Coordinates of C-alpha atoms and ligand atoms in Angstrom, one line a residue:
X1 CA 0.0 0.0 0.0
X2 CA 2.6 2.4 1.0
X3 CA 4.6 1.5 -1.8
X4 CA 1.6 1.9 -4.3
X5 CA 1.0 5.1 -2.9
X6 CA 4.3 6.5 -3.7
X7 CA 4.5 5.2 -6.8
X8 CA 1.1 7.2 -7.6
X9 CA 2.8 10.3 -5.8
X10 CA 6.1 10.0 -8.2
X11 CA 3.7 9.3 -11.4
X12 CA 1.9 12.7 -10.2
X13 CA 5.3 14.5 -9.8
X14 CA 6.3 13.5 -13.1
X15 CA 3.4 14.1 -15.2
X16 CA 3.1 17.7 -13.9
X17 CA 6.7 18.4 -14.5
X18 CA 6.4 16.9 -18.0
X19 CA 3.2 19.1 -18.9
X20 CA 4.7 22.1 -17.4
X21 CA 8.0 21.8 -19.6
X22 CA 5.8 20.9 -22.6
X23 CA 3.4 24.1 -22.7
X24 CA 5.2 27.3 -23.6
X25 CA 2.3 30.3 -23.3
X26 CA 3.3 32.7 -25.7
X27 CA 2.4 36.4 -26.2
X28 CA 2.2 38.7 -29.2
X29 CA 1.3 42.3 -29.8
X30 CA 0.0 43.1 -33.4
X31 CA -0.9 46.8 -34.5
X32 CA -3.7 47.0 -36.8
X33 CA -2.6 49.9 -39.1
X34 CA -3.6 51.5 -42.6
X35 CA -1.2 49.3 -43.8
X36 CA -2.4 45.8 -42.2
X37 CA -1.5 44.0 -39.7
X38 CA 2.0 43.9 -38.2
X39 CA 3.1 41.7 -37.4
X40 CA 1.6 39.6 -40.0
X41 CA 3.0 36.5 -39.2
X42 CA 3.6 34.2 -35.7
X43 CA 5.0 31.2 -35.2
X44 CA 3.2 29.4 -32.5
X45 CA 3.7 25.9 -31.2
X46 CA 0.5 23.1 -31.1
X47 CA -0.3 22.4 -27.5
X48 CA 1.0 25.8 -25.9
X49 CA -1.7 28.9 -25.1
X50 CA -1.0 31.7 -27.5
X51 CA -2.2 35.0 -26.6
X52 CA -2.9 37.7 -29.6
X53 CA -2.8 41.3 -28.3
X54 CA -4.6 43.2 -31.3
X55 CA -4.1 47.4 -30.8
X56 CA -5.8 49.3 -34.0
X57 CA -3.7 52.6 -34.5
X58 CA -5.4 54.3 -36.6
X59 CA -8.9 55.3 -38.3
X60 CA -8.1 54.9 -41.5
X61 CA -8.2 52.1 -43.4
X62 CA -10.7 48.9 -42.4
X63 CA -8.8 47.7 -39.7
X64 CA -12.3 47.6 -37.4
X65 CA -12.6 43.9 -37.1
X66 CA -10.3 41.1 -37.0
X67 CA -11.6 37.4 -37.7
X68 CA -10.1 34.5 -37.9
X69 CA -12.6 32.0 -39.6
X70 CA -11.2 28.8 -38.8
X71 CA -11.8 29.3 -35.6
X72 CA -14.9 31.1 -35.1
X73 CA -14.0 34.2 -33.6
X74 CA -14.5 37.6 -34.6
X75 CA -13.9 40.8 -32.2
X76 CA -14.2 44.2 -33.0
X77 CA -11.0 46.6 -32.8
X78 CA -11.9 50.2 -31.4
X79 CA -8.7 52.5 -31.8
X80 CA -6.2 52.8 -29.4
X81 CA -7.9 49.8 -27.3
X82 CA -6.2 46.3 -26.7
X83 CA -7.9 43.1 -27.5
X84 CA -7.2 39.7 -26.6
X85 CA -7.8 36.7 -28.7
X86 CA -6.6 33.5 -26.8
X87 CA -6.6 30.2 -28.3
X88 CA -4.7 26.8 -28.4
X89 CA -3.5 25.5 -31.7
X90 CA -4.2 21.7 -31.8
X91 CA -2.3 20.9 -35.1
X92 CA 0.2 21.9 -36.9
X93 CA -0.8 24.3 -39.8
X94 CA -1.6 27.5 -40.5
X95 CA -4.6 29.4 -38.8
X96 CA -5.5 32.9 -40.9
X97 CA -6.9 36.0 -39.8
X98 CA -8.1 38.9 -41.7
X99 CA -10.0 42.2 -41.2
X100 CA -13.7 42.3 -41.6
X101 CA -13.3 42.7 -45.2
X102 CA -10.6 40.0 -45.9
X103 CA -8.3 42.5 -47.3
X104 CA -5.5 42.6 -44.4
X105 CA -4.1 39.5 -43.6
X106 CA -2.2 37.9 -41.4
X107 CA -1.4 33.9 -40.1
X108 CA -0.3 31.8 -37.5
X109 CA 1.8 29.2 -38.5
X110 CA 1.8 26.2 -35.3
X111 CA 4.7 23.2 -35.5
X112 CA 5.2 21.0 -32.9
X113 CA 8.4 21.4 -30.7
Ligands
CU201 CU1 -10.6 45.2 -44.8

């Protein structure tokens, strides 16, 4: 019993060190400009939280909405204010996001580690 329990104890210990050396959280800030986005394009890795820090600097242009379609989400960028878009990426690939209109683009490009 006592040796069961320590055996559970060590499996414990090691599958939280192994999960917490595995995920690599990850946090980018992207101005929304005239111009597009920018940066344009992340590297993230599958399996580790990635947070998107969107900040539209300027009127111009249609930089009011970003969307990214594979994955359902869609938030609206009022000037000068920070949004967060938080998501995992689950496979490898590339994950797009565009303005409202689809004429600024941008990606996400996920690879395991
Ligand atoms: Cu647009």
């Amino acid at each position: 019993m006592r040796i069961a329990k320590s055996a559970a104890a060590c499996l414990l210990v090691f599958a939280f060190t192994v999960s917490s050396i595995e995920a690599h959280p990850k946090t980018v800030r992207i101005s929304v400009t005239k111009k597009g986005f920018s940066s344009s394009s992340i590297s993230a890795e599958v399996g580790s939280p990635l947070t998107l820090i969107f900040t539209r600097r300027s009127k111009e242009g249609c930089g009011n909405k970003v969307v990214f379609p594979s994955l359902g989400i869609t938030k609206n960028l009022p000037v000068g204010k920070a949004v967060t878009v938080k998501f995992t990426p689950r496979q490898e690939g590339t994950i797009s996001f565009t303005c409202g209109m689809g004429m600024y683009k941008g990606s996400i490009v996920a690879a395991e580690h």
